[in-house]
CSV table of C-alpha atoms in Angstrom, one decimal:
chain,number,residue,atom,x,y,z
A,1,MET,CA,5.9,-27.5,44.8
A,2,SER,CA,8.7,-30.0,44.0
A,3,ASP,CA,12.3,-29.0,43.4
A,4,SER,CA,12.0,-29.8,39.7
A,5,ASP,CA,9.1,-27.3,39.4
A,6,ARG,CA,11.0,-24.4,41.0
A,7,ILE,CA,12.8,-21.9,38.8
A,8,SER,CA,15.7,-20.3,40.6
A,9,ASP,CA,16.3,-16.5,40.6
A,10,GLU,CA,19.5,-17.1,38.7
A,11,GLU,CA,17.7,-18.9,35.9
A,12,LEU,CA,15.1,-16.1,35.6
A,13,HIS,CA,17.7,-13.3,35.2
A,14,THR,CA,20.5,-15.0,33.4
A,15,PRO,CA,20.2,-14.9,29.5
A,16,THR,CA,20.1,-18.3,27.9
A,17,GLU,CA,20.0,-19.4,24.3
A,18,LYS,CA,16.5,-20.8,24.6
A,19,VAL,CA,13.9,-18.2,25.2
A,20,ALA,CA,10.2,-18.1,25.7
A,21,GLY,CA,8.4,-18.0,22.4
A,22,ALA,CA,11.0,-20.2,20.6
A,23,PRO,CA,9.8,-23.7,19.7
A,24,GLY,CA,9.6,-25.9,22.7
A,25,VAL,CA,10.1,-23.1,25.2
A,26,VAL,CA,7.3,-21.8,27.5
A,27,ALA,CA,6.7,-18.2,28.5
A,28,VAL,CA,8.1,-16.9,31.7
A,29,PRO,CA,6.0,-17.5,34.8
A,30,GLU,CA,5.6,-13.8,35.7
A,31,ASP,CA,3.9,-13.1,32.3
A,32,PRO,CA,2.5,-16.3,30.7
A,33,ALA,CA,1.2,-14.4,27.7
A,34,ALA,CA,4.6,-12.9,26.8
A,35,SER,CA,6.3,-14.1,23.6
A,36,SER,CA,9.7,-13.9,25.2
A,37,ARG,CA,11.6,-12.8,28.3
A,38,GLN,CA,12.7,-9.6,26.7
A,39,VAL,CA,9.2,-8.3,25.7
A,40,SER,CA,6.2,-8.3,28.1
A,41,SER,CA,2.8,-9.1,26.7
A,42,ARG,CA,1.5,-5.6,27.7
A,43,ARG,CA,4.3,-3.9,25.8
A,44,GLN,CA,3.8,-6.0,22.7
A,45,ARG,CA,0.1,-5.4,22.6
A,46,LEU,CA,0.6,-1.7,23.1
A,47,SER,CA,3.1,-1.7,20.3
A,48,ASP,CA,0.7,-3.7,18.1
A,49,LEU,CA,-2.0,-1.2,18.7
A,50,PHE,CA,0.1,1.9,17.9
A,51,THR,CA,1.5,0.1,14.8
A,52,ILE,CA,-2.0,-0.4,13.5
A,53,PHE,CA,-3.1,3.2,14.1
A,54,CYS,CA,0.2,4.8,13.0
A,55,ALA,CA,0.0,2.9,9.7
A,56,GLY,CA,-3.4,4.6,9.1
A,57,PHE,CA,-2.1,8.1,9.9
A,58,ALA,CA,1.0,7.6,7.8
A,59,LEU,CA,-0.8,6.3,4.8
A,60,ILE,CA,-3.1,9.3,4.7
A,61,SER,CA,0.2,11.1,3.8
A,62,ASP,CA,0.8,8.6,1.0
A,63,GLY,CA,-2.7,9.1,-0.4
A,64,TYR,CA,-2.3,12.9,-0.2
A,65,GLN,CA,1.0,12.7,-2.1
A,66,ASN,CA,-0.5,10.3,-4.7
A,67,ASN,CA,-3.3,12.8,-5.4
A,68,LEU,CA,-1.5,16.0,-4.9
A,69,MET,CA,-0.9,16.4,-8.7
A,70,THR,CA,-4.6,16.1,-9.5
A,71,MET,CA,-5.4,19.7,-9.0
A,72,THR,CA,-1.7,20.9,-9.3
A,73,ASN,CA,-1.8,19.7,-12.9
A,74,VAL,CA,-4.7,22.0,-13.6
A,75,LEU,CA,-3.0,24.9,-11.7
A,76,PHE,CA,0.3,24.4,-13.6
A,77,LYS,CA,-1.5,24.5,-16.9
A,78,LYS,CA,-3.0,27.9,-16.0
A,79,GLU,CA,0.1,29.4,-14.2
A,80,TYR,CA,2.8,28.1,-16.6
A,81,ALA,CA,0.8,27.5,-19.8
A,82,ALA,CA,3.8,27.9,-22.2
A,83,GLN,CA,6.3,25.7,-20.2
A,84,TYR,CA,3.9,23.1,-18.7
A,85,THR,CA,3.5,21.0,-21.8
A,86,SER,CA,2.1,17.5,-22.0
A,87,ALA,CA,5.6,16.0,-21.8
A,88,VAL,CA,6.5,18.1,-18.7
A,89,SER,CA,3.2,17.1,-17.1
A,90,THR,CA,3.9,13.4,-17.6
A,91,GLN,CA,7.5,13.9,-16.4
A,92,VAL,CA,6.5,15.5,-13.1
A,93,SER,CA,3.6,13.0,-12.6
A,94,ASN,CA,5.8,10.0,-13.3
A,95,ALA,CA,8.6,11.1,-11.0
A,96,LEU,CA,6.5,10.0,-8.0
A,97,LEU,CA,5.8,6.6,-9.7
A,98,VAL,CA,9.4,5.9,-10.6
A,99,GLY,CA,10.4,6.7,-7.0
A,100,GLU,CA,7.6,4.5,-5.7
A,101,ILE,CA,8.7,1.5,-7.8
A,102,LEU,CA,12.3,1.8,-6.5
A,103,GLY,CA,11.1,2.4,-2.9
A,104,GLN,CA,8.7,-0.6,-2.9
A,105,ILE,CA,11.4,-3.0,-4.0
A,106,THR,CA,14.2,-1.6,-1.9
A,107,ILE,CA,12.2,-1.1,1.3
A,108,GLY,CA,10.4,-4.4,0.7
A,109,LEU,CA,13.7,-6.1,1.0
A,110,THR,CA,14.9,-3.8,3.8
A,111,CYS,CA,11.9,-4.5,6.0
A,112,ASP,CA,12.5,-8.3,5.6
A,113,TYR,CA,16.3,-8.0,6.3
A,114,LEU,CA,16.5,-5.2,8.8
A,115,GLY,CA,13.1,-5.2,10.3
A,116,ARG,CA,9.8,-3.3,10.0
A,117,LYS,CA,10.8,-0.5,12.3
A,118,VAL,CA,14.0,0.4,10.4
A,119,ALA,CA,12.1,0.5,7.1
A,120,ILE,CA,9.2,2.6,8.5
A,121,VAL,CA,11.4,5.2,10.1
A,122,THR,CA,13.4,5.5,6.9
A,123,THR,CA,10.3,6.0,4.7
A,124,THR,CA,8.9,8.6,7.0
A,125,ALA,CA,12.2,10.6,6.9
A,126,LEU,CA,12.4,10.5,3.1
A,127,ILE,CA,8.8,11.7,2.7
A,128,VAL,CA,9.5,14.7,4.9
A,129,ILE,CA,12.9,15.6,3.3
A,130,GLY,CA,11.6,15.2,-0.2
A,131,GLY,CA,8.4,17.2,0.6
A,132,ILE,CA,10.5,20.1,2.0
A,133,LEU,CA,12.7,20.2,-1.1
A,134,ALA,CA,9.7,20.0,-3.5
A,135,THR,CA,8.0,22.9,-1.7
A,136,ALA,CA,11.2,24.9,-2.2
A,137,SER,CA,11.6,24.0,-5.9
A,138,ASN,CA,13.3,26.7,-7.9
A,139,GLY,CA,15.5,27.2,-10.9
A,140,VAL,CA,17.0,29.8,-13.3
A,141,THR,CA,14.2,29.0,-15.7
A,142,ILE,CA,10.6,27.6,-15.2
A,143,LEU,CA,11.7,24.4,-16.8
A,144,GLY,CA,14.6,24.3,-14.3
A,145,MET,CA,12.1,24.6,-11.5
A,146,PHE,CA,10.1,21.7,-12.9
A,147,TRP,CA,13.3,19.5,-13.2
A,148,MET,CA,14.0,20.2,-9.5
A,149,LEU,CA,10.4,19.4,-8.7
A,150,THR,CA,10.7,16.1,-10.7
A,151,VAL,CA,13.8,15.0,-8.6
A,152,CYS,CA,12.2,16.0,-5.3
A,153,ARG,CA,8.9,14.2,-6.2
A,154,GLY,CA,11.1,11.1,-6.9
A,155,ILE,CA,12.5,11.3,-3.4
A,156,VAL,CA,9.0,11.6,-2.0
A,157,GLY,CA,8.0,8.7,-4.1
A,158,PHE,CA,10.8,6.5,-2.8
A,159,GLY,CA,9.4,7.2,0.7
A,160,THR,CA,5.7,6.7,-0.1
A,161,GLY,CA,6.5,3.6,-2.2
A,162,GLY,CA,8.4,2.1,0.8
A,163,GLU,CA,5.4,2.8,3.0
A,164,TYR,CA,3.4,0.2,1.1
A,165,PRO,CA,5.4,-2.9,2.1
A,166,ALA,CA,6.7,-1.4,5.4
A,167,SER,CA,3.4,-0.1,6.9
A,168,SER,CA,1.1,-2.7,5.4
A,169,THR,CA,3.1,-5.7,6.5
A,170,SER,CA,3.6,-4.4,10.0
A,171,ALA,CA,-0.1,-3.5,10.2
A,172,SER,CA,-1.2,-6.9,9.0
A,173,GLU,CA,1.1,-8.7,11.5
A,174,ALA,CA,0.0,-6.4,14.4
A,175,ALA,CA,-3.6,-6.9,13.5
A,176,ASN,CA,-3.1,-10.7,13.4
A,177,GLU,CA,-1.9,-10.6,17.0
A,178,TYR,CA,-4.4,-7.9,18.2
A,179,THR,CA,-7.6,-8.9,16.5
A,180,LEU,CA,-7.3,-12.1,14.4
A,181,LYS,CA,-10.9,-12.5,13.4
A,182,GLN,CA,-11.2,-8.9,12.2
A,183,ARG,CA,-7.7,-8.7,10.7
A,184,GLY,CA,-9.1,-8.2,7.2
A,185,PRO,CA,-11.5,-5.3,7.9
A,186,VAL,CA,-9.0,-3.6,10.3
A,187,PHE,CA,-6.2,-3.9,7.7
A,188,ILE,CA,-8.4,-2.2,5.1
A,189,LEU,CA,-9.5,0.6,7.4
A,190,VAL,CA,-5.9,1.5,8.3
A,191,THR,CA,-4.4,1.0,4.7
A,192,ASN,CA,-6.7,1.6,1.8
A,193,LEU,CA,-9.2,3.9,3.6
A,194,PRO,CA,-6.5,6.5,4.5
A,195,LEU,CA,-4.9,6.0,1.0
A,196,SER,CA,-8.2,6.7,-0.6
A,197,PHE,CA,-9.1,9.5,1.8
A,198,GLY,CA,-5.9,11.2,0.7
A,199,GLY,CA,-7.6,12.1,-2.6
A,200,PRO,CA,-10.5,14.2,-1.1
A,201,LEU,CA,-8.1,15.6,1.5
A,202,ALA,CA,-5.8,16.9,-1.2
A,203,VAL,CA,-8.7,18.7,-2.9
A,204,ILE,CA,-10.1,20.1,0.4
A,205,VAL,CA,-6.6,21.5,1.2
A,206,PHE,CA,-6.4,22.9,-2.3
A,207,LEU,CA,-9.8,24.6,-2.0
A,208,ILE,CA,-9.0,26.1,1.4
A,209,VAL,CA,-5.5,27.4,0.3
A,210,ILE,CA,-6.7,28.9,-3.1
A,211,SER,CA,-9.7,30.6,-1.3
A,212,ALA,CA,-7.2,32.1,1.2
A,213,ALA,CA,-4.5,33.1,-1.3
A,214,GLY,CA,-6.7,33.9,-4.3
A,215,GLN,CA,-6.3,32.9,-8.0
A,216,ASN,CA,-3.7,35.7,-8.5
A,217,HIS,CA,-1.2,33.8,-6.3
A,218,LEU,CA,-1.2,30.3,-7.8
A,219,SER,CA,2.5,29.8,-7.1
A,220,THR,CA,1.8,30.3,-3.4
A,221,VAL,CA,-1.1,27.9,-3.6
A,222,TRP,CA,0.9,24.9,-4.9
A,223,ARG,CA,3.8,25.5,-2.6
A,224,VAL,CA,1.6,25.6,0.5
A,225,CYS,CA,-0.2,22.4,-0.7
A,226,PHE,CA,3.2,20.7,-1.1
A,227,GLY,CA,4.4,21.9,2.3
A,228,ILE,CA,1.3,20.6,4.1
A,229,GLY,CA,2.3,17.1,2.8
A,230,CYS,CA,5.4,17.3,4.9
A,231,LEU,CA,3.5,17.7,8.1
A,232,LEU,CA,1.3,14.6,7.9
A,233,PRO,CA,4.0,11.9,8.4
A,234,LEU,CA,5.6,13.9,11.3
A,235,THR,CA,2.5,13.4,13.4
A,236,VAL,CA,3.4,9.7,13.9
A,237,PHE,CA,7.2,9.9,13.7
A,238,TYR,CA,7.8,9.7,17.5
A,239,PHE,CA,5.5,6.6,17.9
A,240,ARG,CA,7.3,4.9,15.0
A,241,LEU,CA,10.6,5.3,16.8
A,242,LYS,CA,9.2,3.5,19.8
A,243,MET,CA,7.5,0.6,18.0
A,244,LEU,CA,8.6,-3.0,18.2
A,245,ASN,CA,8.9,-5.5,15.4
A,246,SER,CA,6.0,-8.0,15.5
A,247,LYS,CA,6.2,-11.3,17.2
A,248,LEU,CA,5.7,-13.0,13.8
A,249,TYR,CA,8.7,-11.2,12.4
A,250,ARG,CA,10.9,-11.9,15.4
A,251,ARG,CA,10.3,-15.6,14.9
A,252,GLY,CA,10.0,-15.8,11.2
A,253,ALA,CA,12.6,-13.4,9.7
A,254,ILE,CA,15.3,-14.8,7.5
A,255,LYS,CA,18.3,-12.4,7.6
A,256,ARG,CA,21.0,-14.6,5.9
A,257,ARG,CA,21.0,-17.0,3.1
A,258,VAL,CA,17.5,-16.2,1.9
A,259,PRO,CA,16.5,-19.1,-0.5
A,260,TYR,CA,15.0,-17.0,-3.2
A,261,LEU,CA,14.8,-19.9,-5.7
A,262,LEU,CA,12.7,-21.9,-3.2
A,263,VAL,CA,10.6,-18.8,-2.5
A,264,PHE,CA,9.8,-18.4,-6.2
A,265,ARG,CA,9.0,-22.1,-6.6
A,266,TYR,CA,6.6,-22.0,-3.6
A,267,TYR,CA,4.9,-18.7,-4.4
A,268,TRP,CA,5.2,-18.3,-8.3
A,269,LYS,CA,1.4,-18.6,-8.8
A,270,SER,CA,0.5,-16.2,-6.1
A,271,LEU,CA,3.1,-13.7,-7.4
A,272,ILE,CA,1.6,-13.8,-10.9
A,273,GLY,CA,-1.8,-13.2,-9.3
A,274,THR,CA,-1.0,-10.2,-7.1
A,275,CYS,CA,1.5,-8.7,-9.5
A,276,GLY,CA,-0.8,-9.0,-12.5
A,277,ALA,CA,-3.9,-7.8,-10.8
A,278,TRP,CA,-2.1,-4.9,-9.2
A,279,PHE,CA,-0.6,-3.9,-12.6
A,280,LEU,CA,-4.1,-3.8,-14.2
A,281,TYR,CA,-5.6,-2.0,-11.2
A,282,ASP,CA,-3.0,0.8,-11.2
A,283,PHE,CA,-3.0,1.0,-15.0
A,284,VAL,CA,-6.6,2.2,-14.6
A,285,THR,CA,-6.8,4.0,-11.3
A,286,PHE,CA,-3.6,6.0,-11.2
A,287,PRO,CA,-3.9,8.0,-14.5
A,288,ASN,CA,-7.6,8.4,-13.7
A,289,GLY,CA,-6.5,9.9,-10.4
A,290,VAL,CA,-3.8,12.1,-11.7
A,291,PHE,CA,-5.7,13.3,-14.8
A,292,SER,CA,-9.2,13.3,-13.4
A,293,GLY,CA,-8.9,17.0,-12.8
A,294,VAL,CA,-7.9,17.5,-16.4
A,295,ILE,CA,-10.8,15.3,-17.6
A,296,ILE,CA,-13.3,17.2,-15.5
A,297,SER,CA,-11.8,20.6,-16.5
A,298,SER,CA,-12.4,19.6,-20.2
A,299,VAL,CA,-16.1,19.3,-19.6
A,300,VAL,CA,-16.6,22.2,-17.2
A,301,PRO,CA,-17.6,25.5,-18.9
A,302,ASN,CA,-14.7,27.8,-19.3
A,303,ALA,CA,-12.5,25.3,-17.4
A,304,ASP,CA,-13.2,27.2,-14.2
A,305,ILE,CA,-10.6,26.0,-11.6
A,306,ILE,CA,-12.8,26.3,-8.5
A,307,LYS,CA,-15.7,24.5,-10.2
A,308,THR,CA,-13.3,21.8,-11.4
A,309,ALA,CA,-12.0,21.4,-7.8
A,310,GLU,CA,-15.5,21.1,-6.4
A,311,TYR,CA,-16.5,18.4,-8.9
A,312,GLN,CA,-13.2,16.7,-8.2
A,313,LEU,CA,-14.1,16.6,-4.5
A,314,LEU,CA,-17.5,15.2,-5.4
A,315,LEU,CA,-15.8,12.5,-7.5
A,316,GLY,CA,-13.5,11.5,-4.6
A,317,SER,CA,-16.4,11.5,-2.1
A,318,ILE,CA,-18.4,9.1,-4.3
A,319,ALA,CA,-15.4,6.8,-4.7
A,320,LEU,CA,-14.6,6.6,-1.0
A,321,PRO,CA,-17.6,4.5,0.3
A,322,GLY,CA,-16.4,1.6,-1.9
A,323,VAL,CA,-13.5,1.2,0.6
A,324,LEU,CA,-15.9,0.7,3.5
A,325,ILE,CA,-18.2,-1.7,1.5
A,326,GLY,CA,-15.1,-3.8,0.6
A,327,ALA,CA,-14.1,-3.9,4.3
A,328,TRP,CA,-17.6,-5.1,5.2
A,329,LEU,CA,-17.7,-7.7,2.5
A,330,CYS,CA,-14.2,-9.2,2.7
A,331,ASN,CA,-15.0,-11.7,5.5
A,332,ARG,CA,-18.5,-12.4,4.2
A,333,LEU,CA,-17.8,-13.0,0.5
A,334,GLY,CA,-14.1,-13.8,0.7
A,335,ARG,CA,-11.1,-11.8,-0.5
A,336,LYS,CA,-11.0,-13.3,-4.0
A,337,ASN,CA,-14.7,-12.9,-4.8
A,338,VAL,CA,-14.7,-9.3,-3.6
A,339,MET,CA,-11.8,-8.5,-5.9
A,340,MET,CA,-13.5,-10.0,-8.9
A,341,LEU,CA,-16.6,-8.0,-8.0
A,342,GLY,CA,-14.6,-4.8,-8.0
A,343,PHE,CA,-13.0,-5.5,-11.4
A,344,SER,CA,-16.5,-6.1,-12.8
A,345,GLY,CA,-17.3,-2.5,-11.9
A,346,TYR,CA,-14.6,-1.3,-14.3
A,347,LEU,CA,-16.3,-3.4,-17.0
A,348,VAL,CA,-19.8,-2.1,-16.4
A,349,PHE,CA,-19.2,1.6,-15.7
A,350,GLY,CA,-16.3,1.8,-18.1
A,351,LEU,CA,-18.5,0.6,-21.0
A,352,ILE,CA,-21.4,2.9,-19.9
A,353,ILE,CA,-19.2,6.0,-19.8
A,354,GLY,CA,-17.1,5.1,-22.9
A,355,CYS,CA,-20.0,4.2,-25.1
A,356,ALA,CA,-22.2,7.2,-24.2
A,357,TYR,CA,-19.3,9.7,-23.5
A,358,ASN,CA,-20.7,12.5,-25.7
A,359,GLN,CA,-24.1,12.3,-24.2
A,360,ILE,CA,-23.1,11.8,-20.6
A,361,THR,CA,-20.5,14.7,-20.5
A,362,LYS,CA,-23.3,17.1,-21.4
A,363,ILE,CA,-24.8,16.4,-18.0
A,364,ILE,CA,-21.8,17.0,-15.8
A,365,PRO,CA,-23.3,15.7,-12.4
A,366,LEU,CA,-24.4,12.5,-14.1
A,367,PHE,CA,-20.9,12.1,-15.6
A,368,ILE,CA,-19.3,12.6,-12.2
A,369,ILE,CA,-21.6,10.1,-10.6
A,370,PHE,CA,-20.8,7.3,-13.1
A,371,TYR,CA,-17.1,8.2,-13.0
A,372,GLY,CA,-17.2,8.0,-9.2
A,373,LEU,CA,-19.0,4.7,-9.2
A,374,MET,CA,-16.4,3.2,-11.5
A,375,LEU,CA,-13.6,4.4,-9.1
A,376,SER,CA,-15.7,3.2,-6.1
A,377,PHE,CA,-15.8,-0.3,-7.4
A,378,GLY,CA,-12.1,-0.1,-7.9
A,379,ASN,CA,-11.7,0.8,-4.2
A,380,LEU,CA,-14.2,-1.9,-3.2
A,381,GLY,CA,-12.4,-4.7,-5.0
A,382,PRO,CA,-8.7,-4.5,-6.0
A,383,GLY,CA,-8.1,-1.4,-4.0
A,384,ASP,CA,-9.0,-3.1,-0.8
A,385,MET,CA,-8.1,-6.7,-1.6
A,386,LEU,CA,-4.7,-6.4,-3.3
A,387,GLY,CA,-2.9,-5.0,-0.2
A,388,LEU,CA,-4.8,-7.5,2.0
A,389,LEU,CA,-4.1,-10.5,-0.1
A,390,SER,CA,-0.4,-9.5,-0.6
A,391,SER,CA,0.0,-9.3,3.2
A,392,GLU,CA,-1.7,-12.6,3.8
A,393,SER,CA,-0.6,-14.8,0.9
A,394,TYR,CA,3.1,-14.8,1.8
A,395,ALA,CA,5.1,-16.0,4.8
A,396,THR,CA,6.5,-13.4,7.2
A,397,ALA,CA,10.1,-14.1,6.1
A,398,VAL,CA,9.4,-12.8,2.6
A,399,ARG,CA,6.2,-10.8,3.1
A,400,GLY,CA,7.8,-7.5,2.6
A,401,THR,CA,9.7,-8.6,-0.5
A,402,CYS,CA,6.7,-10.2,-2.2
A,403,TYR,CA,4.4,-7.3,-1.2
A,404,GLY,CA,7.0,-4.8,-2.5
A,405,ILE,CA,7.4,-6.7,-5.8
A,406,SER,CA,3.6,-6.9,-6.3
A,407,ALA,CA,3.1,-3.2,-5.5
A,408,ALA,CA,6.1,-2.3,-7.7
A,409,LEU,CA,4.5,-4.1,-10.6
A,410,GLY,CA,1.3,-2.2,-9.8
A,411,LYS,CA,3.2,1.1,-9.9
A,412,THR,CA,4.8,0.0,-13.2
A,413,GLY,CA,1.2,-0.3,-14.5
A,414,ALA,CA,0.5,3.1,-13.2
A,415,ALA,CA,3.5,4.6,-15.0
A,416,VAL,CA,2.6,2.8,-18.3
A,417,GLY,CA,-1.0,4.0,-17.8
A,418,THR,CA,0.1,7.6,-17.2
A,419,GLU,CA,2.3,7.5,-20.3
A,420,ALA,CA,-0.4,6.0,-22.4
A,421,PHE,CA,-3.3,8.2,-21.2
A,422,THR,CA,-2.6,11.2,-23.3
A,423,PRO,CA,-1.8,9.3,-26.6
A,424,ILE,CA,-5.0,7.2,-26.1
A,425,GLN,CA,-7.1,10.4,-25.7
A,426,ASN,CA,-5.4,12.2,-28.7
A,427,ASN,CA,-5.4,9.2,-31.1
A,428,LEU,CA,-8.5,7.3,-30.2
A,429,GLY,CA,-10.6,9.8,-28.4
A,430,LYS,CA,-11.5,10.6,-24.8
A,431,ARG,CA,-14.1,7.8,-24.6
A,432,TRP,CA,-11.4,5.2,-25.1
A,433,THR,CA,-9.8,5.9,-21.8
A,434,PHE,CA,-12.9,4.4,-20.2
A,435,ILE,CA,-13.3,1.6,-22.7
A,436,VAL,CA,-9.7,0.5,-22.0
A,437,ALA,CA,-10.6,0.6,-18.3
A,438,ALA,CA,-13.4,-1.9,-19.1
A,439,ILE,CA,-11.0,-4.2,-20.9
A,440,CYS,CA,-8.7,-4.1,-17.9
A,441,GLY,CA,-11.6,-5.1,-15.8
A,442,VAL,CA,-12.1,-8.2,-17.8
A,443,ALA,CA,-8.4,-9.1,-17.6
A,444,GLY,CA,-8.4,-8.4,-13.9
A,445,ILE,CA,-11.3,-10.9,-13.3
A,446,LEU,CA,-9.4,-13.6,-15.3
A,447,VAL,CA,-6.1,-13.0,-13.5
A,448,THR,CA,-7.8,-13.1,-10.1
A,449,PHE,CA,-9.8,-16.2,-10.9
A,450,PHE,CA,-6.9,-18.3,-12.1
A,451,PHE,CA,-3.9,-17.1,-10.1
A,452,VAL,CA,-5.0,-15.4,-6.8
A,453,LYS,CA,-5.1,-17.7,-3.8
A,454,ASP,CA,-8.5,-17.8,-1.9
A,455,VAL,CA,-7.2,-16.7,1.5
A,456,LYS,CA,-9.7,-17.3,4.3
A,457,GLY,CA,-8.2,-15.0,7.0
A,458,ASP,CA,-6.5,-17.8,9.0
A,459,ASP,CA,-3.7,-17.0,11.5
A,460,LEU,CA,-0.6,-15.8,9.6
A,461,ALA,CA,1.5,-18.1,11.7
A,462,ASN,CA,-0.1,-21.1,9.8
A,463,GLU,CA,1.4,-19.8,6.5
A,464,ASP,CA,4.7,-19.3,8.3
A,465,GLU,CA,4.8,-22.9,9.5
A,466,ALA,CA,3.8,-24.3,6.1
A,467,PHE,CA,6.6,-22.2,4.4
A,468,ARG,CA,9.1,-23.2,7.0
A,469,ALA,CA,8.3,-26.9,6.6
A,470,TYR,CA,8.7,-26.5,2.8
A,471,LEU,CA,12.1,-24.9,3.2
A,472,VAL,CA,13.3,-27.7,5.6
A,473,ALA,CA,11.9,-30.4,3.4
A,474,HIS,CA,13.9,-29.0,0.5
A,475,GLY,CA,17.2,-29.0,2.4
A,476,TRP,CA,17.4,-25.4,3.7
A,477,ASP,CA,18.8,-25.4,7.2
A,478,GLY,CA,19.4,-21.8,8.1
A,479,GLU,CA,18.4,-19.7,11.1
A,480,MET,CA,15.0,-17.9,11.3
A,481,GLY,CA,14.0,-15.1,13.7
A,482,GLU,CA,15.9,-12.4,15.5
A,483,ASP,CA,17.2,-11.6,19.0
A,484,ASP,CA,14.8,-13.1,21.5
A,485,LEU,CA,13.0,-15.6,19.2
A,486,LYS,CA,15.9,-16.8,17.0
A,487,ALA,CA,16.0,-20.5,16.2
A,488,LEU,CA,17.0,-23.0,13.5
A,489,ALA,CA,14.4,-23.4,10.8
A,490,ASP,CA,13.8,-27.1,11.6
A,491,GLU,CA,13.3,-26.5,15.3
A,492,GLY,CA,9.8,-27.0,16.6
A,493,ILE,CA,7.8,-27.5,13.3
A,494,PRO,CA,4.5,-29.1,14.2
A,495,PRO,CA,4.6,-32.8,13.0
A,496,ALA,CA,1.3,-32.5,11.2
A,497,VAL,CA,2.7,-29.6,9.1
A,498,MET,CA,5.9,-31.4,8.3
A,499,GLY,CA,4.0,-34.6,7.4
A,500,ALA,CA,1.8,-32.7,5.0
A,501,GLU,CA,4.8,-31.2,3.3
A,502,GLU,CA,6.5,-34.6,2.9
A,503,VAL,CA,3.3,-36.0,1.4
A,504,LYS,CA,3.4,-33.2,-1.2
A,505,MET,CA,6.9,-34.2,-2.2
């Protein structure tokens, strides 16, 4: 070996400005696969694996919290019939949504500025604190108790809303490094599957608790159900404290002078697509989740609470396989096509139930099957694909922000849908909640077709490089990355990528 090939001990152990993983710098000889001298390849892969699995466990908690009010609404109407009016029901249900909207935008920005780890730890803590306070809700009057519950559910919502951009972006980036070819299916299985499983889980917990406590202790039932929601995020808290930010984030983050105008100019079409489709999806799916127990209760003889819960569990079980089918189809048909297929299910089954509502509701199992199939198509299409597309369509530097904005517009649709649900039922009739779902299905197909990018599942680093080249070509000269992989934006851009961007201009 020549003198020029040797690396002295001093060079190996003395920190330098150029580090492995930055453009033009090779990995250290002891660990050629390492992204930098500070993080070994083994530690990074282990962190990626735990990040993927922890996202799944944490998002079960989010799904549980999102569906907790389904049976609780039915319980509250029985236990506090005089005080739990339609207005109070909407107030308590929307508290989570308002918190989620604020959390999605705030944590979306936070996980881009401060890192995925800081955002994830913060959201976990908020879910636990808010859940404890909600469980202990009390007041001088029953309405006072519901006001405390409203505020506490808002805190939980801020945490669960923040989990969307924080967990999803970190899971997508980790899956990109760990299993690139199967990134789409893996992402769905650790995001939308646990979110969707949270619905049946909430009903199962409710049935177990009410069977143990009895229908004469309904206050105990709802408090125990709320308390169990605090335990789920604690199962992964330790692992989240130990996680690393992804290699993509450590190279692609922009922590100062974020060029938001250029971001909007580059991604405006994709933002219309993901925001618009998510608004329409949540406008349908959230009120149908929150009020499905009330809908089922209205067609069950004597509105029996146990029978309602059993049918609710059947409904959630029918809707769940759609998630798995969407995961199987996403690489085969493409993300965009699967999403349009899912929206078409709203059109078909929404019209079937809506047009034949009086006849179908006389046969409750048939009604539950069609209702479940409509929700299953929602899971298969926009439920699976919106999170995946929102994590793949944007560069790492703004992935959390754009994902958060898209999800926040979705939750805005959920809030509007929840507010509109009861007036639609009262003024137009119950069938129209399903006909409106069919109309949203048509609108979703059109928004997806014209505005959603047809992402093929390529390496997320390709999008990062294209975005970086765009920024540099338009005069932005800031720093990108953090710590071990920090470098100037124009350093190390592949000539082919830069040339392509110059041709566009």
